[in-house]
mmCIF file of N, CA and C in Angstrom:
data_model
loop_
_atom_site.group_PDB
_atom_site.id
_atom_site.type_symbol
_atom_site.label_atom_id
_atom_site.label_comp_id
_atom_site.label_asym_id
_atom_site.label_seq_id
_atom_site.Cartn_x
_atom_site.Cartn_y
_atom_site.Cartn_z
ATOM 1 N N ALA I 1 1.337 -24.696 -99.431
ATOM 2 C CA ALA I 1 1.772 -25.659 -98.437
ATOM 3 C C ALA I 1 3.257 -25.478 -98.190
ATOM 4 N N SER I 2 3.613 -25.508 -96.945
ATOM 5 C CA SER I 2 5.033 -25.390 -96.629
ATOM 6 C C SER I 2 5.514 -26.695 -96.029
ATOM 7 N N GLY I 3 6.579 -27.212 -96.567
ATOM 8 C CA GLY I 3 7.144 -28.444 -96.046
ATOM 9 C C GLY I 3 6.509 -29.682 -96.653
ATOM 10 N N VAL I 4 7.145 -30.789 -96.386
ATOM 11 C CA VAL I 4 6.689 -32.072 -96.923
ATOM 12 C C VAL I 4 5.362 -32.485 -96.310
ATOM 13 N N ASP I 5 5.194 -32.267 -95.001
ATOM 14 C CA ASP I 5 3.948 -32.665 -94.337
ATOM 15 C C ASP I 5 2.753 -31.913 -94.897
ATOM 16 N N GLY I 6 2.910 -30.628 -95.126
ATOM 17 C CA GLY I 6 1.821 -29.831 -95.685
ATOM 18 C C GLY I 6 1.461 -30.272 -97.086
ATOM 19 N N ALA I 7 2.482 -30.533 -97.899
ATOM 20 C CA ALA I 7 2.227 -30.992 -99.265
ATOM 21 C C ALA I 7 1.552 -32.354 -99.267
ATOM 22 N N THR I 8 1.991 -33.235 -98.376
ATOM 23 C CA THR I 8 1.384 -34.559 -98.282
ATOM 24 C C THR I 8 -0.084 -34.441 -97.897
ATOM 25 N N GLU I 9 -0.384 -33.558 -96.954
ATOM 26 C CA GLU I 9 -1.775 -33.366 -96.516
ATOM 27 C C GLU I 9 -2.638 -32.842 -97.662
ATOM 28 N N LEU I 10 -2.101 -31.914 -98.440
ATOM 29 C CA LEU I 10 -2.849 -31.401 -99.586
ATOM 30 C C LEU I 10 -3.123 -32.494 -100.609
ATOM 31 N N LEU I 11 -2.135 -33.335 -100.858
ATOM 32 C CA LEU I 11 -2.325 -34.419 -101.813
ATOM 33 C C LEU I 11 -3.357 -35.423 -101.325
ATOM 34 N N LYS I 12 -3.414 -35.661 -100.023
ATOM 35 C CA LYS I 12 -4.412 -36.592 -99.479
ATOM 36 C C LYS I 12 -5.816 -36.070 -99.700
ATOM 37 N N ASN I 13 -5.978 -34.759 -99.588
ATOM 38 C CA ASN I 13 -7.300 -34.151 -99.701
ATOM 39 C C ASN I 13 -7.683 -33.816 -101.139
ATOM 40 N N LEU I 14 -6.762 -33.992 -102.083
ATOM 41 C CA LEU I 14 -7.002 -33.687 -103.483
ATOM 42 C C LEU I 14 -7.976 -34.697 -104.082
ATOM 43 N N ARG I 15 -8.973 -34.205 -104.744
ATOM 44 C CA ARG I 15 -9.934 -35.088 -105.407
ATOM 45 C C ARG I 15 -9.725 -34.974 -106.903
ATOM 46 N N THR I 16 -9.601 -36.085 -107.552
ATOM 47 C CA THR I 16 -9.350 -36.078 -108.993
ATOM 48 C C THR I 16 -10.627 -36.255 -109.799
ATOM 49 N N GLY I 17 -11.733 -36.502 -109.137
ATOM 50 C CA GLY I 17 -12.982 -36.719 -109.850
ATOM 51 C C GLY I 17 -13.202 -38.173 -110.218
ATOM 52 N N GLU I 18 -12.226 -39.017 -109.936
ATOM 53 C CA GLU I 18 -12.371 -40.438 -110.231
ATOM 54 C C GLU I 18 -13.073 -41.140 -109.086
ATOM 55 N N GLU I 19 -13.770 -42.193 -109.412
ATOM 56 C CA GLU I 19 -14.399 -43.008 -108.391
ATOM 57 C C GLU I 19 -13.325 -43.766 -107.618
ATOM 58 N N PRO I 20 -13.507 -43.963 -106.309
ATOM 59 C CA PRO I 20 -12.520 -44.756 -105.574
ATOM 60 C C PRO I 20 -12.504 -46.186 -106.087
ATOM 61 N N GLN I 21 -11.310 -46.743 -106.218
ATOM 62 C CA GLN I 21 -11.176 -48.096 -106.731
ATOM 63 C C GLN I 21 -11.440 -49.107 -105.629
ATOM 64 N N ALA I 22 -11.893 -50.273 -106.029
ATOM 65 C CA ALA I 22 -12.102 -51.363 -105.075
ATOM 66 C C ALA I 22 -10.755 -51.794 -104.520
ATOM 67 N N ASP I 23 -10.771 -52.322 -103.327
ATOM 68 C CA ASP I 23 -9.550 -52.786 -102.688
ATOM 69 C C ASP I 23 -8.962 -53.917 -103.516
ATOM 70 N N ALA I 24 -7.757 -53.718 -104.002
ATOM 71 C CA ALA I 24 -7.128 -54.707 -104.868
ATOM 72 C C ALA I 24 -6.585 -55.898 -104.081
ATOM 73 N N HIS I 25 -6.342 -55.724 -102.791
ATOM 74 C CA HIS I 25 -5.751 -56.786 -101.972
ATOM 75 C C HIS I 25 -6.507 -56.959 -100.654
ATOM 76 N N PRO I 26 -7.731 -57.483 -100.698
ATOM 77 C CA PRO I 26 -8.489 -57.635 -99.460
ATOM 78 C C PRO I 26 -7.854 -58.630 -98.501
ATOM 79 N N GLU I 27 -7.031 -59.543 -99.020
ATOM 80 C CA GLU I 27 -6.403 -60.536 -98.150
ATOM 81 C C GLU I 27 -5.461 -59.881 -97.145
ATOM 82 N N ARG I 28 -4.988 -58.693 -97.430
ATOM 83 C CA ARG I 28 -4.096 -57.996 -96.503
ATOM 84 C C ARG I 28 -4.847 -57.497 -95.268
ATOM 85 N N ARG I 29 -6.145 -57.269 -95.399
ATOM 86 C CA ARG I 29 -6.948 -56.805 -94.264
ATOM 87 C C ARG I 29 -7.625 -57.944 -93.525
ATOM 88 N N ARG I 30 -7.574 -59.147 -94.076
ATOM 89 C CA ARG I 30 -8.352 -60.270 -93.563
ATOM 90 C C ARG I 30 -8.042 -60.600 -92.112
ATOM 91 N N LYS I 31 -6.774 -60.679 -91.743
ATOM 92 C CA LYS I 31 -6.398 -61.103 -90.401
ATOM 93 C C LYS I 31 -6.899 -60.120 -89.342
ATOM 94 N N ALA I 32 -6.689 -58.839 -89.553
ATOM 95 C CA ALA I 32 -7.130 -57.830 -88.591
ATOM 96 C C ALA I 32 -8.655 -57.779 -88.511
ATOM 97 N N ALA I 33 -9.312 -57.892 -89.652
ATOM 98 C CA ALA I 33 -10.775 -57.864 -89.668
ATOM 99 C C ALA I 33 -11.340 -59.074 -88.920
ATOM 100 N N PHE I 34 -10.716 -60.245 -89.103
ATOM 101 C CA PHE I 34 -11.190 -61.439 -88.405
ATOM 102 C C PHE I 34 -10.988 -61.292 -86.901
ATOM 103 N N LYS I 35 -9.863 -60.743 -86.486
ATOM 104 C CA LYS I 35 -9.581 -60.576 -85.058
ATOM 105 C C LYS I 35 -10.641 -59.676 -84.414
ATOM 106 N N ASP I 36 -10.986 -58.577 -85.066
ATOM 107 C CA ASP I 36 -12.035 -57.692 -84.550
ATOM 108 C C ASP I 36 -13.375 -58.418 -84.475
ATOM 109 N N TYR I 37 -13.698 -59.151 -85.531
ATOM 110 C CA TYR I 37 -14.952 -59.899 -85.590
ATOM 111 C C TYR I 37 -14.997 -60.934 -84.465
ATOM 112 N N GLU I 38 -13.894 -61.658 -84.274
ATOM 113 C CA GLU I 38 -13.816 -62.702 -83.256
ATOM 114 C C GLU I 38 -13.993 -62.116 -81.849
ATOM 115 N N GLU I 39 -13.307 -61.020 -81.557
ATOM 116 C CA GLU I 39 -13.417 -60.387 -80.240
ATOM 117 C C GLU I 39 -14.843 -59.932 -79.958
ATOM 118 N N ARG I 40 -15.539 -59.472 -80.989
ATOM 119 C CA ARG I 40 -16.916 -59.008 -80.821
ATOM 120 C C ARG I 40 -17.891 -60.173 -80.679
ATOM 121 N N GLU I 41 -17.604 -61.296 -81.359
ATOM 122 C CA GLU I 41 -18.538 -62.414 -81.383
ATOM 123 C C GLU I 41 -18.376 -63.395 -80.216
ATOM 124 N N ILE I 42 -17.199 -63.515 -79.633
ATOM 125 C CA ILE I 42 -16.991 -64.492 -78.552
ATOM 126 C C ILE I 42 -18.014 -64.320 -77.430
ATOM 127 N N PRO I 43 -18.217 -63.104 -76.885
ATOM 128 C CA PRO I 43 -19.215 -62.977 -75.807
ATOM 129 C C PRO I 43 -20.632 -63.368 -76.244
ATOM 130 N N ARG I 44 -20.991 -63.030 -77.472
ATOM 131 C CA ARG I 44 -22.343 -63.346 -77.960
ATOM 132 C C ARG I 44 -22.534 -64.856 -78.087
ATOM 133 N N ILE I 45 -21.566 -65.547 -78.683
ATOM 134 C CA ILE I 45 -21.670 -67.001 -78.869
ATOM 135 C C ILE I 45 -21.607 -67.701 -77.509
ATOM 136 N N ARG I 46 -20.763 -67.209 -76.614
ATOM 137 C CA ARG I 46 -20.648 -67.814 -75.290
ATOM 138 C C ARG I 46 -21.961 -67.686 -74.520
ATOM 139 N N GLU I 47 -22.653 -66.553 -74.692
ATOM 140 C CA GLU I 47 -23.945 -66.354 -74.024
ATOM 141 C C GLU I 47 -25.002 -67.301 -74.588
ATOM 142 N N GLU I 48 -24.978 -67.508 -75.906
ATOM 143 C CA GLU I 48 -25.942 -68.397 -76.547
ATOM 144 C C GLU I 48 -25.655 -69.865 -76.262
ATOM 145 N N ASN I 49 -24.379 -70.218 -76.042
ATOM 146 C CA ASN I 49 -23.954 -71.600 -75.827
ATOM 147 C C ASN I 49 -23.024 -71.669 -74.612
ATOM 148 N N PRO I 50 -23.558 -71.576 -73.396
ATOM 149 C CA PRO I 50 -22.704 -71.461 -72.210
ATOM 150 C C PRO I 50 -21.830 -72.687 -71.921
ATOM 151 N N GLY I 51 -22.148 -73.856 -72.418
ATOM 152 C CA GLY I 51 -21.379 -75.049 -72.095
ATOM 153 C C GLY I 51 -20.224 -75.355 -73.039
ATOM 154 N N LEU I 52 -20.037 -74.537 -74.082
ATOM 155 C CA LEU I 52 -19.012 -74.833 -75.074
ATOM 156 C C LEU I 52 -17.621 -74.387 -74.623
ATOM 157 N N LYS I 53 -16.623 -75.122 -75.079
ATOM 158 C CA LYS I 53 -15.234 -74.740 -74.853
ATOM 159 C C LYS I 53 -14.897 -73.577 -75.788
ATOM 160 N N LEU I 54 -13.827 -72.855 -75.458
ATOM 161 C CA LEU I 54 -13.398 -71.737 -76.289
ATOM 162 C C LEU I 54 -13.075 -72.191 -77.704
ATOM 163 N N SER I 55 -12.461 -73.357 -77.831
ATOM 164 C CA SER I 55 -12.120 -73.845 -79.173
ATOM 165 C C SER I 55 -13.382 -74.104 -80.002
ATOM 166 N N GLN I 56 -14.435 -74.591 -79.360
ATOM 167 C CA GLN I 56 -15.694 -74.833 -80.069
ATOM 168 C C GLN I 56 -16.344 -73.511 -80.468
ATOM 169 N N ILE I 57 -16.257 -72.537 -79.579
ATOM 170 C CA ILE I 57 -16.809 -71.207 -79.877
ATOM 171 C C ILE I 57 -16.078 -70.602 -81.069
ATOM 172 N N LYS I 58 -14.747 -70.743 -81.083
ATOM 173 C CA LYS I 58 -13.966 -70.192 -82.184
ATOM 174 C C LYS I 58 -14.274 -70.897 -83.507
ATOM 175 N N GLU I 59 -14.586 -72.180 -83.458
ATOM 176 C CA GLU I 59 -14.989 -72.897 -84.674
ATOM 177 C C GLU I 59 -16.283 -72.319 -85.236
ATOM 178 N N ILE I 60 -17.245 -72.071 -84.361
ATOM 179 C CA ILE I 60 -18.529 -71.489 -84.786
ATOM 180 C C ILE I 60 -18.293 -70.112 -85.389
ATOM 181 N N ILE I 61 -17.468 -69.312 -84.724
ATOM 182 C CA ILE I 61 -17.187 -67.961 -85.215
ATOM 183 C C ILE I 61 -16.525 -68.020 -86.588
ATOM 184 N N PHE I 62 -15.574 -68.941 -86.769
ATOM 185 C CA PHE I 62 -14.895 -69.043 -88.059
ATOM 186 C C PHE I 62 -15.869 -69.442 -89.164
ATOM 187 N N LYS I 63 -16.782 -70.373 -88.871
ATOM 188 C CA LYS I 63 -17.776 -70.767 -89.873
ATOM 189 C C LYS I 63 -18.677 -69.585 -90.237
ATOM 190 N N ASN I 64 -19.054 -68.792 -89.218
ATOM 191 C CA ASN I 64 -19.872 -67.608 -89.479
ATOM 192 C C ASN I 64 -19.086 -66.571 -90.282
ATOM 193 N N TRP I 65 -17.794 -66.462 -89.989
ATOM 194 C CA TRP I 65 -16.924 -65.511 -90.678
ATOM 195 C C TRP I 65 -16.832 -65.819 -92.177
ATOM 196 N N GLN I 66 -16.846 -67.096 -92.518
ATOM 197 C CA GLN I 66 -16.753 -67.492 -93.920
ATOM 198 C C GLN I 66 -17.885 -66.899 -94.757
ATOM 199 N N LYS I 67 -19.052 -66.678 -94.127
ATOM 200 C CA LYS I 67 -20.224 -66.166 -94.841
ATOM 201 C C LYS I 67 -20.498 -64.695 -94.552
ATOM 202 N N SER I 68 -19.737 -64.102 -93.640
ATOM 203 C CA SER I 68 -20.000 -62.749 -93.181
ATOM 204 C C SER I 68 -19.685 -61.696 -94.242
ATOM 205 N N PRO I 69 -20.537 -60.683 -94.363
ATOM 206 C CA PRO I 69 -20.210 -59.577 -95.276
ATOM 207 C C PRO I 69 -19.043 -58.733 -94.758
ATOM 208 N N GLU I 70 -18.666 -58.902 -93.488
ATOM 209 C CA GLU I 70 -17.521 -58.183 -92.932
ATOM 210 C C GLU I 70 -16.198 -58.790 -93.384
ATOM 211 N N ASN I 71 -16.230 -59.996 -93.910
ATOM 212 C CA ASN I 71 -15.028 -60.666 -94.391
ATOM 213 C C ASN I 71 -14.583 -59.975 -95.683
ATOM 214 N N PRO I 72 -13.373 -59.402 -95.705
ATOM 215 C CA PRO I 72 -12.921 -58.698 -96.911
ATOM 216 C C PRO I 72 -12.901 -59.581 -98.154
ATOM 217 N N MET I 73 -12.691 -60.871 -97.988
ATOM 218 C CA MET I 73 -12.692 -61.767 -99.145
ATOM 219 C C MET I 73 -14.102 -61.884 -99.725
ATOM 220 N N ASN I 74 -15.114 -61.816 -98.879
ATOM 221 C CA ASN I 74 -16.493 -61.845 -99.369
ATOM 222 C C ASN I 74 -16.834 -60.552 -100.083
ATOM 223 N N GLU I 75 -16.316 -59.433 -99.607
ATOM 224 C CA GLU I 75 -16.555 -58.158 -100.276
ATOM 225 C C GLU I 75 -16.015 -58.207 -101.698
ATOM 226 N N ALA I 76 -14.840 -58.779 -101.872
ATOM 227 C CA ALA I 76 -14.237 -58.877 -103.201
ATOM 228 C C ALA I 76 -15.075 -59.779 -104.101
ATOM 229 N N GLN I 77 -15.562 -60.888 -103.550
ATOM 230 C CA GLN I 77 -16.377 -61.808 -104.337
ATOM 231 C C GLN I 77 -17.717 -61.178 -104.699
ATOM 232 N N LEU I 78 -18.313 -60.429 -103.770
ATOM 233 C CA LEU I 78 -19.585 -59.776 -104.041
ATOM 234 C C LEU I 78 -19.427 -58.685 -105.089
ATOM 235 N N ALA I 79 -18.328 -57.952 -105.038
ATOM 236 C CA ALA I 79 -18.084 -56.907 -106.031
ATOM 237 C C ALA I 79 -17.911 -57.512 -107.416
ATOM 238 N N ALA I 80 -17.238 -58.642 -107.496
ATOM 239 C CA ALA I 80 -17.011 -59.301 -108.787
ATOM 240 C C ALA I 80 -18.317 -59.874 -109.347
ATOM 241 N N ALA I 81 -19.215 -60.291 -108.451
ATOM 242 C CA ALA I 81 -20.466 -60.902 -108.879
ATOM 243 C C ALA I 81 -21.455 -59.858 -109.401
ATOM 244 N N GLY I 82 -21.291 -58.610 -108.991
ATOM 245 C CA GLY I 82 -22.207 -57.565 -109.410
ATOM 246 C C GLY I 82 -23.376 -57.470 -108.453
ATOM 247 N N PRO I 83 -24.322 -56.582 -108.758
ATOM 248 C CA PRO I 83 -25.453 -56.393 -107.854
ATOM 249 C C PRO I 83 -26.354 -57.619 -107.809
ATOM 250 N N PRO I 84 -27.053 -57.828 -106.667
ATOM 251 C CA PRO I 84 -27.943 -58.977 -106.569
ATOM 252 C C PRO I 84 -29.047 -58.923 -107.618
ATOM 253 N N GLY I 85 -29.377 -60.060 -108.170
ATOM 254 C CA GLY I 85 -30.426 -60.126 -109.169
ATOM 255 C C GLY I 85 -29.964 -59.770 -110.576
ATOM 256 N N PHE I 86 -28.717 -59.396 -110.697
ATOM 257 C CA PHE I 86 -28.168 -59.038 -111.994
ATOM 258 C C PHE I 86 -27.424 -60.229 -112.556
ATOM 259 N N PRO I 87 -27.756 -60.695 -113.727
ATOM 260 C CA PRO I 87 -27.082 -61.881 -114.271
ATOM 261 C C PRO I 87 -25.624 -61.596 -114.559
ATOM 262 N N ARG I 88 -24.775 -62.569 -114.235
ATOM 263 C CA ARG I 88 -23.337 -62.439 -114.480
ATOM 264 C C ARG I 88 -23.047 -62.810 -115.921
ATOM 265 N N ALA I 89 -22.084 -62.113 -116.487
ATOM 266 C CA ALA I 89 -21.662 -62.422 -117.856
ATOM 267 C C ALA I 89 -20.836 -63.702 -117.827
ATOM 268 N N THR I 90 -21.114 -64.612 -118.734
ATOM 269 C CA THR I 90 -20.360 -65.879 -118.780
ATOM 270 C C THR I 90 -19.636 -66.010 -120.076
#
């Protein structure tokens, strides 16, 4: 590799044989993930409920987001809980 850019690219592609670690800070992705989710869901909710105000639609979307597997905070909680049907250690 020649130059810093080439070396950086090689390091990015280097595999150490370790498993990728879980995201240690899912809260950092939460805002952007919610914005994408909201933009995708507004037309769907508006079609299902044509008489609602935008604020009411956003309330529904936020409630759905709390339970969504797309929510990075839920991913962290699901990873900590382990696989479904597997008893958690207490």
